[in-house]
Amino acid sequence: MCGIVGYIGKKNASDFLLEALKKLEYRGYDSAGIAICDTKINVIKKAGRINVLKKAISDAKDFCGNSGIGHTRWATHGKPSDINAHPHVGRSGKIAIVHNGIIENYIVLKKSLIKKNIKFISETDSEIIAAMIDYLYEDDIFSAVIKTVCSLEGSFALGILCSDFPDKIIAVKKESPIIIGIGDNENYIASDIYAFADRTKHIYRLDECEIAVLGASEVNFYNFQGKKIEKNMAEIDWEIGSSEKDGFEHFMLKEIMEQPEAIKKTLLLRCVKNDIVINELNKSYLESLNKICIVACGSSYHVGMAARYAFEKIVRIATNVELASEFRYRSPIIDKNTLVIIISQSGETADSLAALRESKRRGAKTLAIVNVVGSSIASEANFVVYTWAGIEVAVATTKAYSAQLSVMYALSLYISKVLNRISKEKFEVYFQDLISLPNLIEEVLKSKDQVFKIAQKYSQADNVFFIGRGVDYAVCMEGSLKFKEVSYIHSEAYAAGELKHGTISLVENGTIVIALATDPRLFEKTISNIREVRARGALCIAITTKENFNAISSVADDILCVPKIHSIMMPSLTVIPLQLFAYYVALLHKRDIDKPRNLAKSVTVE
Ligand code: M6R
């Protein structure tokens, strides 16, 4: 989603700003812009990719200054266009702002400013912020900012420039992240640490309703009442990982191939000497639990769907899996005996964050499974277990999904052991399966050329159905999402047993059905479902274990095999050919694989 960057120092700000915006491209955007302050504010903003903006800046004369703010916009209010792009400037031309989030009361505020003869030129909610600061500003920019932010409702991270103070930039946070980076006689702001992680390891995270005023060599912090506050500087002491393609054509393929490493790193601190260590959750707390709710969005929700089988089978505590966007507005029955597990790669997903807050409000304890250290969800949860997948650049998640799954298996094993719900022998078997995942995934990845050939054969499909039972169905949900988001081809995931209840009417000659059949208990039943769709003309790609190859060969047109492992961990293996299939079909269609249309990496608005 939208990205904010800012610079104050001795160099030309636009060099850093362009470089930093480029790093935030992966979040998803449709337009970008920069405001630079010298003696006056200059703005260049363009619909389209950063390269369009870069060209416009290099064509412009005198676009320089030592302070500046930049933005990548992902349209919410108003179409992608030069005018709707940020920065927005107040009518005096002295104030420029960039905004992430949504201003919920912007219509009321806009009407009241229009009555004061203030004109608006964009369709955005964000322009109101520039207009209001500008209207309230006489000679004290700080007080104009405070009055404005106190009258805004909704979520906002802001970067603000005022031409009367070219040696300052201002950052504001309410419900949308913003981070301050401390350099050597230069300082930065960004909505995402990757923007400046190669320049400094020293950061401040703004907390709720805080303001930072940055000069080149000092930063001061305030609350929304204007009172100065002290904050502790943090040091980034974790490895962010490479955000280069390292010879791969796309980040998505690179990240698919990085999955064994991502799981290894994630489990390194958790699987120690034949045991699982998650000391964040102690025995007496776990003994009080009578319910687990897993809450997330998109692929992270699919991780929850797959992990539920492990929790139900070995933890034996009632486990619900919920979409955060629904959960937050229901009246969930949760209390102090419920553990709410929020899964989020970015740690910034607006619905997941709201679900976390709602859970805490209802007295439940929250555990965050997060890939970004210090993100909002990590900061607000009662307990945190990090995944160590490294930076994931492709919008379509692959390695973060796999790392999350591995943590969930480890967690289910840990809880079942602490609560004495699993025998020593069974624990040992599952544990060995868990630590063998990186090697087994490595083996599955070797089938990538075979998947490419299958993708070539079926790439012209209009509709693809993903069917499976039990844990295979949970993987179908992820396979279908991955496929549609990068290939732009319609697909659906169905519990194979549900087909007869309506969906099978869509199956006709040439319909592509991808069937997952790995669970030995349900294998024959899925085979029957494959026969049913084939009898109606469907073409079937089956994904199963090597042992089942012969049994499935009479009903499938193509077969992809994975090694055998206990069913509850099978999703970690079966998801790999589905990710590769999605990738190769998208490649054959020449899609914008790493940044699919309309999508954003981090969904920070509702
Ligand atoms: O950062 P999160 O894990 O909270 O993001 C949730 C979803 O937006 C995300 O998983 C999305 O579905 C994936 N990018 C799809 O590949």
Coordinates of C-alpha atoms and ligand atoms in Angstrom, one line a residue:
M1 CA 0.0 0.0 0.0
C2 CA 1.0 3.6 0.2
G3 CA 4.6 4.3 1.2
I4 CA 6.1 7.4 2.8
V5 CA 9.8 8.5 2.8
G6 CA 11.5 11.7 3.9
Y7 CA 15.0 13.2 4.1
I8 CA 16.7 16.1 5.9
G9 CA 20.4 16.6 5.6
K10 CA 23.1 18.2 3.6
K11 CA 22.7 16.4 0.3
N12 CA 20.1 16.7 -2.5
A13 CA 17.0 15.1 -1.0
S14 CA 15.6 13.8 -4.2
D15 CA 18.4 11.3 -4.7
F16 CA 17.6 9.5 -1.4
L17 CA 13.9 9.9 -1.9
L18 CA 13.9 8.3 -5.4
E19 CA 16.1 5.4 -4.2
A20 CA 13.9 4.9 -1.1
L21 CA 10.6 5.0 -3.1
K22 CA 12.1 2.4 -5.4
K23 CA 12.6 0.1 -2.4
L24 CA 9.0 0.6 -1.3
E25 CA 7.7 -0.3 -4.8
Y26 CA 7.0 -3.9 -3.6
R27 CA 4.2 -2.6 -1.3
G28 CA 2.1 -1.9 -4.4
Y29 CA 1.3 1.5 -5.8
D30 CA -0.2 3.3 -8.8
S31 CA 1.4 6.8 -8.6
A32 CA 4.4 8.5 -6.9
G33 CA 5.6 11.9 -6.1
I34 CA 8.2 14.0 -4.3
A35 CA 8.2 17.4 -2.7
I36 CA 11.6 19.2 -2.2
C37 CA 12.1 22.2 -0.1
D38 CA 14.7 24.8 -0.9
T39 CA 13.5 28.3 -0.4
K40 CA 10.2 27.2 -1.7
I41 CA 8.4 23.9 -2.2
N42 CA 8.7 22.1 -5.5
V43 CA 6.5 19.1 -6.3
I44 CA 6.7 16.6 -9.0
K45 CA 4.2 13.7 -9.0
K46 CA 3.1 11.3 -11.7
A47 CA 0.7 8.4 -12.2
G48 CA 2.5 5.2 -13.0
R49 CA 5.8 3.7 -12.0
I50 CA 8.7 5.3 -10.2
N51 CA 10.6 5.4 -13.5
V52 CA 8.1 7.9 -14.9
L53 CA 8.6 10.1 -11.9
K54 CA 12.4 9.7 -12.2
K55 CA 12.3 10.8 -15.8
A56 CA 10.1 13.9 -14.9
I57 CA 12.6 14.8 -12.1
S58 CA 15.6 14.4 -14.4
D59 CA 13.9 16.6 -17.0
A60 CA 13.1 19.3 -14.5
K61 CA 15.4 22.2 -13.9
D62 CA 16.4 23.2 -10.3
F63 CA 14.6 20.4 -8.6
C64 CA 16.9 20.4 -5.6
G65 CA 16.9 21.0 -1.9
N66 CA 18.2 19.5 1.3
S67 CA 14.8 18.4 2.7
G68 CA 12.0 16.5 1.1
I69 CA 9.2 14.0 1.3
G70 CA 8.1 11.3 -1.1
H71 CA 5.2 9.0 -1.5
T72 CA 3.9 6.0 -3.4
R73 CA 0.1 6.0 -3.6
W74 CA -2.2 3.0 -3.8
A75 CA -5.5 4.6 -4.7
T76 CA -8.4 4.6 -2.3
H77 CA -10.2 7.9 -2.7
G78 CA -10.0 8.9 -6.4
K79 CA -8.4 7.2 -9.4
P80 CA -4.7 7.0 -10.0
S81 CA -3.7 10.3 -11.6
D82 CA -1.1 13.0 -11.4
I83 CA -3.4 15.2 -9.4
N84 CA -4.5 12.6 -6.9
A85 CA -0.9 11.5 -6.4
H86 CA 0.9 12.8 -3.2
P87 CA 2.4 15.2 -2.1
H88 CA -0.5 17.5 -1.7
V89 CA 0.2 21.2 -1.2
G90 CA -1.9 23.9 0.6
R91 CA -3.1 26.9 -1.3
S92 CA -0.3 29.2 0.0
G93 CA 2.3 26.8 -1.6
K94 CA 4.1 26.7 1.7
I95 CA 3.0 23.4 3.1
A96 CA 3.3 19.9 1.5
I97 CA 2.2 16.6 3.0
V98 CA 2.3 12.9 2.2
H99 CA -0.3 10.6 3.9
N100 CA -0.8 6.9 4.5
G101 CA -4.1 5.8 5.9
I102 CA -7.7 7.1 5.5
I103 CA -9.2 10.3 6.9
E104 CA -12.7 9.2 7.9
N105 CA -14.2 12.7 8.5
Y106 CA -12.6 14.4 5.5
I107 CA -16.0 15.2 3.9
V108 CA -17.1 17.2 6.9
L109 CA -13.8 19.0 7.2
K110 CA -13.7 19.6 3.5
K111 CA -17.1 21.2 3.5
S112 CA -16.1 23.5 6.3
L113 CA -13.0 24.6 4.5
I114 CA -14.9 25.1 1.2
K115 CA -17.1 27.5 3.2
K116 CA -14.0 29.5 4.0
N117 CA -13.3 29.7 0.2
I118 CA -10.6 27.1 0.2
K119 CA -10.4 25.2 -3.1
F120 CA -9.6 21.6 -3.6
I121 CA -8.2 20.1 -6.7
S122 CA -8.0 16.4 -6.0
E123 CA -10.5 13.7 -5.2
T124 CA -8.4 12.5 -2.2
D125 CA -9.1 12.5 1.5
S126 CA -5.5 13.4 2.0
E127 CA -5.6 16.9 0.5
I128 CA -7.7 18.1 3.4
I129 CA -4.6 17.7 5.6
A130 CA -2.5 20.0 3.5
A131 CA -5.4 22.5 3.2
M132 CA -6.1 22.5 6.9
I133 CA -2.5 22.9 8.1
D134 CA -2.2 25.7 5.5
Y135 CA -5.3 27.4 6.7
L136 CA -4.3 27.2 10.4
Y137 CA -0.7 28.2 9.8
E138 CA 0.4 31.8 10.6
D139 CA 4.0 31.5 11.9
D140 CA 3.9 28.5 14.1
I141 CA 3.9 25.3 11.9
F142 CA 4.1 23.0 14.9
S143 CA 0.9 24.4 16.4
A144 CA -0.9 24.2 13.0
V145 CA 0.1 20.6 12.7
I146 CA -1.1 19.8 16.2
K147 CA -4.5 21.5 15.7
T148 CA -5.0 19.7 12.4
V149 CA -4.1 16.2 13.6
C150 CA -6.3 16.6 16.6
S151 CA -9.3 17.2 14.4
L152 CA -8.6 14.3 12.0
E153 CA -10.5 11.0 12.5
G154 CA -9.2 7.8 11.0
S155 CA -5.7 6.5 10.5
F156 CA -2.7 8.5 9.4
A157 CA 1.0 8.5 9.1
L158 CA 2.2 11.9 7.7
G159 CA 5.3 13.5 6.4
I160 CA 5.1 17.3 6.4
L161 CA 7.3 20.1 4.9
C162 CA 6.9 23.8 5.4
S163 CA 9.0 26.2 3.2
D164 CA 9.4 28.6 6.1
F165 CA 11.4 25.9 7.9
P166 CA 13.4 24.2 5.1
D167 CA 15.7 22.7 7.7
K168 CA 12.9 20.6 9.3
I169 CA 10.6 17.8 8.4
I170 CA 7.7 16.6 10.5
A171 CA 6.4 13.1 10.9
V172 CA 3.1 12.1 12.6
K173 CA 1.7 8.7 13.5
K174 CA -1.8 7.5 14.3
E175 CA -2.7 3.9 13.5
S176 CA -0.4 3.8 10.5
P177 CA 3.4 3.1 10.9
I178 CA 6.2 5.6 10.6
I179 CA 9.8 5.1 11.5
I180 CA 12.6 7.6 12.0
G181 CA 16.1 6.7 10.9
I182 CA 19.2 8.4 12.4
G183 CA 22.1 9.0 10.1
D184 CA 25.3 11.0 10.2
N185 CA 24.2 14.6 9.8
E186 CA 21.1 13.4 8.0
N187 CA 17.9 11.8 9.2
Y188 CA 15.1 9.9 7.4
I189 CA 11.5 9.0 7.8
A190 CA 9.8 6.1 6.2
S191 CA 6.6 4.0 6.6
D192 CA 8.8 0.9 6.1
I193 CA 12.2 0.2 7.5
Y194 CA 13.5 -1.2 4.2
A195 CA 13.5 2.3 2.7
F196 CA 16.6 3.3 4.7
A197 CA 17.9 0.0 6.2
D198 CA 21.0 0.2 4.1
R199 CA 21.9 3.6 5.5
T200 CA 21.4 3.3 9.2
K201 CA 20.7 0.7 11.9
H202 CA 19.5 3.3 14.4
I203 CA 15.9 4.0 14.5
Y204 CA 13.0 5.4 16.5
R205 CA 9.5 4.0 16.1
L206 CA 6.7 6.5 16.6
D207 CA 4.0 5.2 18.9
E208 CA 0.4 6.1 18.7
C209 CA -0.4 9.8 18.5
E210 CA 3.2 11.0 18.4
I211 CA 5.0 13.6 16.4
A212 CA 8.7 13.9 15.4
V213 CA 10.4 17.1 14.3
L214 CA 13.6 16.2 12.5
G215 CA 16.5 18.4 11.7
A216 CA 19.7 17.2 10.0
S217 CA 21.4 16.4 13.3
E218 CA 18.6 16.3 15.9
V219 CA 15.1 14.8 16.4
N220 CA 12.6 15.9 19.0
F221 CA 9.4 14.0 19.9
Y222 CA 6.0 15.3 21.1
N223 CA 2.6 14.0 21.9
F224 CA -0.6 15.3 20.3
Q225 CA -0.9 17.8 23.2
G226 CA 2.4 19.3 22.1
K227 CA 4.3 18.1 25.2
K228 CA 7.9 17.0 24.5
I229 CA 8.5 13.4 25.2
E230 CA 11.6 11.2 25.5
K231 CA 12.0 8.1 23.3
N232 CA 14.6 5.4 23.3
M233 CA 16.5 4.8 20.1
A234 CA 16.5 1.1 18.9
E235 CA 19.1 -0.7 16.9
I236 CA 18.2 -3.0 14.1
D237 CA 20.2 -6.1 15.1
W238 CA 18.5 -8.6 12.8
E239 CA 19.3 -9.5 9.2
I240 CA 16.9 -7.9 6.8
G241 CA 18.0 -10.1 3.9
S242 CA 18.7 -9.2 0.4
S243 CA 16.1 -7.3 -1.5
E244 CA 17.9 -7.9 -4.8
K245 CA 16.8 -10.5 -7.4
D246 CA 20.2 -12.3 -7.3
G247 CA 19.9 -13.5 -10.9
F248 CA 16.3 -14.6 -10.8
E249 CA 13.8 -13.1 -13.3
H250 CA 11.3 -12.4 -10.5
F251 CA 11.4 -12.0 -6.7
M252 CA 8.5 -14.5 -6.6
L253 CA 10.7 -17.3 -8.0
K254 CA 13.6 -16.3 -5.9
E255 CA 11.5 -16.4 -2.8
I256 CA 9.9 -19.7 -3.7
M257 CA 13.5 -21.1 -3.9
E258 CA 14.4 -19.5 -0.6
Q259 CA 11.8 -21.5 1.4
P260 CA 14.1 -24.2 2.8
E261 CA 16.4 -21.4 4.2
A262 CA 13.4 -19.4 5.6
I263 CA 12.2 -22.4 7.5
K264 CA 15.6 -23.3 8.7
K265 CA 16.2 -19.8 10.1
T266 CA 12.7 -19.7 11.6
L267 CA 13.1 -23.0 13.4
L268 CA 16.7 -22.5 14.5
L269 CA 15.9 -20.9 17.8
R270 CA 12.8 -22.9 18.3
C271 CA 14.0 -26.5 17.7
V272 CA 16.8 -27.0 20.2
K273 CA 18.3 -30.4 21.1
N274 CA 15.2 -32.5 20.2
D275 CA 12.9 -30.1 21.9
I276 CA 10.8 -27.1 21.1
V277 CA 11.4 -23.8 22.9
I278 CA 8.7 -21.2 23.0
N279 CA 9.3 -19.8 26.5
E280 CA 7.1 -16.9 25.7
L281 CA 4.1 -19.1 26.7
N282 CA 4.5 -20.7 30.1
K283 CA 2.9 -23.8 31.5
S284 CA 0.5 -22.2 34.0
Y285 CA -0.8 -19.8 31.3
L286 CA -1.3 -22.6 28.8
E287 CA -3.2 -24.7 31.4
S288 CA -5.7 -21.9 31.7
L289 CA -6.7 -22.1 28.0
N290 CA -9.9 -23.5 26.8
K291 CA -10.0 -22.0 23.3
I292 CA -7.6 -20.9 20.5
C293 CA -8.7 -18.4 17.9
I294 CA -6.4 -18.0 14.9
V295 CA -7.1 -14.7 13.2
A296 CA -5.5 -13.4 9.9
C297 CA -6.1 -12.2 6.4
G298 CA -5.4 -13.7 2.9
S299 CA -2.5 -16.2 2.9
S300 CA -1.9 -15.8 6.6
Y301 CA -5.5 -16.9 7.1
H302 CA -4.8 -19.9 4.9
V303 CA -1.8 -20.8 7.2
G304 CA -4.4 -20.8 10.1
M305 CA -6.7 -23.0 8.1
A306 CA -3.9 -25.5 7.5
A307 CA -2.5 -25.3 11.1
R308 CA -6.0 -25.9 12.6
Y309 CA -5.6 -29.6 11.7
A310 CA -2.4 -29.8 13.8
F311 CA -4.0 -27.9 16.8
E312 CA -7.1 -30.1 16.7
K313 CA -5.2 -33.3 16.3
I314 CA -2.4 -32.9 18.8
V315 CA -3.3 -30.0 21.1
R316 CA -7.0 -30.9 21.5
I317 CA -8.1 -27.4 22.4
A318 CA -11.1 -26.0 20.4
T319 CA -9.5 -24.0 17.6
N320 CA -11.3 -21.5 15.4
V321 CA -9.8 -19.9 12.4
E322 CA -11.2 -16.5 11.5
L323 CA -10.9 -13.8 8.9
A324 CA -9.7 -10.7 10.7
S325 CA -12.0 -8.4 8.6
E326 CA -15.0 -10.4 9.9
F327 CA -13.8 -11.2 13.4
R328 CA -13.3 -7.5 14.3
Y329 CA -17.0 -6.6 13.7
R330 CA -18.6 -9.7 15.2
S331 CA -19.1 -10.3 18.9
P332 CA -16.6 -13.0 19.3
I333 CA -17.0 -15.2 22.3
I334 CA -13.5 -14.9 23.8
D335 CA -12.2 -14.2 27.3
K336 CA -9.1 -14.5 29.4
N337 CA -9.1 -18.3 28.7
T338 CA -8.7 -17.7 25.0
L339 CA -5.4 -17.4 23.2
V340 CA -5.9 -15.3 20.0
I341 CA -3.1 -16.0 17.5
I342 CA -2.7 -13.2 15.0
I343 CA -0.7 -14.3 11.9
S344 CA 0.7 -11.5 9.7
Q345 CA 3.8 -11.3 7.5
S346 CA 3.9 -7.5 7.5
G347 CA 2.7 -7.0 11.0
E348 CA 0.8 -4.0 9.7
T349 CA -2.4 -5.4 8.2
A350 CA -5.2 -3.0 9.3
D351 CA -7.9 -5.7 9.9
S352 CA -5.5 -8.0 11.8
L353 CA -4.3 -5.2 14.0
A354 CA -7.9 -4.2 14.7
A355 CA -8.7 -7.8 15.5
L356 CA -5.8 -7.9 17.9
R357 CA -7.0 -4.8 19.7
E358 CA -10.5 -6.1 19.9
S359 CA -9.3 -9.4 21.4
K360 CA -7.3 -7.6 24.1
R361 CA -10.3 -5.4 24.8
R362 CA -12.3 -8.6 25.5
G363 CA -9.7 -9.8 27.9
A364 CA -8.0 -12.5 25.7
K365 CA -4.2 -12.8 25.4
T366 CA -2.7 -12.3 22.0
L367 CA 0.2 -14.1 20.3
A368 CA 1.6 -12.5 17.1
I369 CA 3.3 -14.6 14.5
V370 CA 5.0 -11.9 12.5
N371 CA 7.9 -11.5 10.0
V372 CA 8.7 -7.8 10.6
V373 CA 10.4 -7.0 13.8
G374 CA 8.9 -4.2 15.8
S375 CA 5.9 -3.9 13.5
S376 CA 2.6 -2.7 15.0
I377 CA 1.2 -6.2 15.5
A378 CA 4.4 -7.3 17.1
S379 CA 4.5 -4.3 19.4
E380 CA 1.0 -4.6 20.6
A381 CA 0.6 -8.3 21.1
N382 CA 1.1 -9.9 24.5
F383 CA 3.5 -12.5 23.1
V384 CA 5.5 -12.6 19.8
V385 CA 7.0 -15.4 17.9
Y386 CA 8.9 -14.1 14.8
T387 CA 9.3 -15.9 11.5
W388 CA 12.7 -15.3 10.0
A389 CA 11.9 -15.4 6.3
G390 CA 13.8 -12.2 5.6
I391 CA 12.3 -9.4 3.5
E392 CA 9.6 -10.7 1.1
V393 CA 9.4 -8.4 -1.9
A394 CA 6.9 -10.2 -4.2
V395 CA 3.4 -9.3 -3.4
A396 CA 2.3 -12.9 -3.6
T397 CA 3.7 -14.4 -0.4
T398 CA 5.5 -17.7 -0.6
K399 CA 8.4 -18.0 1.9
A400 CA 6.6 -16.0 4.6
Y401 CA 3.6 -18.5 4.2
S402 CA 6.0 -21.4 4.7
A403 CA 7.8 -19.9 7.6
Q404 CA 4.5 -19.1 9.3
L405 CA 3.3 -22.7 8.8
S406 CA 6.5 -24.1 10.4
V407 CA 6.0 -21.8 13.4
M408 CA 2.4 -23.0 13.8
Y409 CA 3.5 -26.7 13.7
A410 CA 6.2 -25.9 16.3
L411 CA 3.6 -24.1 18.4
S412 CA 1.1 -27.0 18.3
L413 CA 3.9 -29.4 19.3
Y414 CA 5.1 -27.2 22.1
I415 CA 1.6 -26.7 23.6
S416 CA 0.7 -30.3 23.4
K417 CA 4.0 -31.3 25.1
V418 CA 3.6 -28.7 27.9
L419 CA 0.1 -29.8 28.5
N420 CA 1.0 -33.5 28.4
R421 CA -1.3 -34.2 25.5
I422 CA 1.2 -36.1 23.4
S423 CA 3.3 -39.2 24.1
K424 CA 7.1 -38.9 24.0
E425 CA 7.2 -41.2 21.0
K426 CA 4.7 -39.3 19.0
F427 CA 6.4 -36.0 19.8
E428 CA 9.6 -37.4 18.6
V429 CA 8.1 -38.5 15.3
Y430 CA 6.4 -35.1 14.6
F431 CA 9.6 -33.3 15.7
Q432 CA 11.7 -35.2 13.2
D433 CA 9.2 -34.4 10.5
L434 CA 9.3 -30.8 11.4
I435 CA 13.1 -30.5 11.2
S436 CA 13.2 -32.5 8.0
L437 CA 10.9 -29.9 6.2
P438 CA 13.8 -27.8 4.7
N439 CA 15.3 -30.9 3.0
L440 CA 12.0 -32.2 1.8
I441 CA 11.0 -28.9 0.3
E442 CA 14.4 -28.8 -1.4
E443 CA 13.5 -32.1 -3.0
V444 CA 10.1 -30.9 -4.1
L445 CA 11.7 -27.8 -5.6
K446 CA 13.6 -30.1 -8.0
S447 CA 10.4 -30.8 -9.8
K448 CA 10.2 -27.2 -11.0
D449 CA 10.9 -28.1 -14.7
Q450 CA 8.1 -30.6 -14.6
V451 CA 5.8 -28.0 -13.2
F452 CA 6.8 -25.6 -15.9
K453 CA 5.9 -28.2 -18.6
I454 CA 2.5 -28.8 -17.0
A455 CA 2.0 -25.0 -16.8
Q456 CA 2.7 -24.8 -20.5
K457 CA 0.1 -27.5 -21.2
Y458 CA -2.7 -25.8 -19.2
S459 CA -1.8 -22.1 -19.4
Q460 CA -4.7 -21.2 -21.6
A461 CA -7.3 -22.2 -19.0
D462 CA -10.2 -19.8 -18.3
N463 CA -11.1 -21.4 -15.0
V464 CA -9.3 -23.6 -12.6
F465 CA -10.7 -25.5 -9.7
F466 CA -8.5 -26.6 -6.8
I467 CA -10.1 -29.5 -4.9
G468 CA -9.1 -31.5 -1.8
R469 CA -10.2 -32.8 1.5
G470 CA -9.0 -32.1 5.0
V471 CA -5.7 -30.5 5.2
D472 CA -5.4 -30.7 1.4
Y473 CA -8.4 -28.4 1.1
A474 CA -6.6 -25.8 3.3
V475 CA -3.7 -25.9 0.8
C476 CA -6.1 -25.6 -2.2
M477 CA -7.3 -22.3 -0.7
E478 CA -3.7 -21.0 -0.8
G479 CA -3.0 -22.6 -4.2
S480 CA -6.1 -20.9 -5.7
L481 CA -5.3 -17.5 -4.2
K482 CA -1.7 -17.7 -5.5
F483 CA -2.9 -18.7 -8.9
K484 CA -5.5 -16.0 -9.4
E485 CA -3.4 -13.2 -7.9
V486 CA -0.5 -13.6 -10.3
S487 CA -2.1 -15.2 -13.4
Y488 CA -5.3 -13.1 -13.3
I489 CA -7.2 -16.3 -14.3
H490 CA -10.3 -17.2 -12.4
S491 CA -9.9 -20.0 -9.9
E492 CA -11.8 -21.4 -6.9
A493 CA -10.8 -23.7 -4.1
Y494 CA -13.4 -26.3 -3.1
A495 CA -13.6 -28.9 -0.4
A496 CA -13.9 -32.0 -2.7
G497 CA -16.9 -33.3 -0.8
E498 CA -18.8 -30.0 -1.5
L499 CA -18.6 -30.2 -5.3
K500 CA -21.8 -32.2 -5.6
H501 CA -23.7 -29.6 -3.7
G502 CA -23.6 -27.1 -6.5
T503 CA -20.2 -26.3 -8.0
I504 CA -20.0 -29.3 -10.2
S505 CA -22.5 -27.7 -12.6
L506 CA -19.6 -25.5 -13.7
V507 CA -17.5 -28.5 -14.7
E508 CA -17.5 -29.2 -18.5
N509 CA -15.3 -30.4 -21.3
G510 CA -11.8 -28.9 -20.7
T511 CA -12.3 -27.5 -17.2
I512 CA -9.0 -27.7 -15.3
V513 CA -9.2 -29.4 -11.9
I514 CA -6.1 -29.5 -9.7
A515 CA -6.8 -32.2 -7.1
L516 CA -4.7 -32.7 -3.9
A517 CA -4.9 -36.2 -2.6
T518 CA -2.4 -36.9 0.2
D519 CA -4.3 -37.8 3.3
P520 CA -4.4 -41.7 3.4
R521 CA -7.7 -41.6 5.3
L522 CA -9.3 -39.5 2.6
F523 CA -7.4 -40.7 -0.5
E524 CA -10.1 -43.0 -1.9
K525 CA -12.8 -40.4 -1.4
T526 CA -10.8 -37.8 -3.3
I527 CA -10.2 -40.3 -6.1
S528 CA -14.0 -40.7 -6.4
N529 CA -14.3 -36.9 -6.7
I530 CA -11.7 -36.9 -9.4
R531 CA -13.7 -39.5 -11.3
E532 CA -16.8 -37.4 -11.0
V533 CA -15.2 -34.3 -12.6
R534 CA -13.4 -36.4 -15.2
A535 CA -16.7 -38.0 -16.2
R536 CA -17.9 -34.5 -17.0
G537 CA -15.0 -33.7 -19.2
A538 CA -12.5 -32.1 -16.8
L539 CA -8.8 -32.4 -17.1
C540 CA -7.1 -33.3 -13.9
I541 CA -3.7 -32.5 -12.5
A542 CA -3.2 -34.5 -9.3
I543 CA -0.8 -33.8 -6.5
T544 CA -0.1 -36.7 -4.2
T545 CA 2.7 -38.7 -2.5
K546 CA 5.1 -40.9 -4.4
E547 CA 3.5 -44.0 -2.9
N548 CA 0.1 -43.1 -4.5
F549 CA 1.5 -42.5 -8.0
N550 CA 0.1 -45.8 -9.4
A551 CA -3.2 -45.6 -7.6
I552 CA -3.9 -42.1 -9.1
S553 CA -2.4 -42.6 -12.5
S554 CA -5.6 -44.1 -14.0
V555 CA -7.7 -41.0 -13.1
A556 CA -5.3 -38.1 -13.6
D557 CA -4.0 -36.5 -16.8
D558 CA -0.8 -35.2 -15.0
I559 CA 0.7 -36.1 -11.7
L560 CA 3.1 -34.2 -9.4
C561 CA 4.5 -36.1 -6.5
V562 CA 5.8 -35.0 -3.1
P563 CA 7.6 -37.0 -0.4
K564 CA 5.6 -38.6 2.4
I565 CA 5.4 -36.8 5.7
H566 CA 2.8 -36.8 8.5
S567 CA -0.5 -35.4 7.1
I568 CA -0.6 -32.4 9.4
M569 CA 2.7 -31.1 7.9
M570 CA 1.9 -32.0 4.3
P571 CA 0.8 -28.5 3.4
S572 CA 4.4 -27.4 3.6
L573 CA 5.2 -29.8 0.7
T574 CA 2.0 -29.6 -1.4
V575 CA 2.0 -25.9 -1.5
I576 CA 5.3 -25.8 -3.4
P577 CA 4.1 -27.2 -6.8
L578 CA 1.0 -24.9 -6.5
Q579 CA 3.2 -21.8 -6.0
L580 CA 5.4 -22.9 -9.0
F581 CA 2.4 -23.6 -11.1
A582 CA 0.9 -20.1 -10.4
Y583 CA 4.3 -18.5 -11.1
Y584 CA 4.9 -20.3 -14.4
V585 CA 1.3 -19.7 -15.8
A586 CA 1.7 -16.0 -14.9
L587 CA 5.1 -16.0 -16.6
L588 CA 3.7 -17.5 -19.8
H589 CA 1.0 -14.8 -19.7
K590 CA 3.7 -12.1 -19.2
R591 CA 2.0 -10.8 -16.0
D592 CA 3.5 -8.3 -13.7
I593 CA 4.3 -11.1 -11.4
D594 CA 6.0 -9.3 -8.5
K595 CA 3.5 -6.5 -8.4
P596 CA 0.2 -7.9 -9.7
R597 CA -2.4 -5.3 -10.7
N598 CA -4.5 -3.7 -8.0
L599 CA -2.6 -5.5 -5.2
A600 CA -0.5 -4.2 -2.3
K601 CA 2.0 -6.1 -0.2
S602 CA 1.0 -4.5 3.0
V603 CA -2.8 -3.7 3.4
T604 CA -2.7 -0.9 6.0
V605 CA -6.2 0.3 5.4
E606 CA -9.5 -1.5 5.8
Ligands
M6R1 O1 1.0 -9.1 6.0 P1 -0.1 -10.1 6.2 O2 0.3 -11.5 6.3 O3 -1.0 -9.7 7.4 O4 -1.0 -9.9 4.9 C1 -2.2 -10.6 4.8 C2 -2.6 -10.7 3.3 O5 -2.8 -9.4 2.8 C3 -1.5 -11.5 2.5 O6 -1.3 -12.7 3.1 C4 -2.0 -11.6 1.0 O7 -3.1 -12.4 1.0 C5 -0.8 -12.2 0.3 N1 0.0 -11.2 -0.2 C6 -1.3 -13.1 -0.9 O8 -0.2 -13.6 -1.5

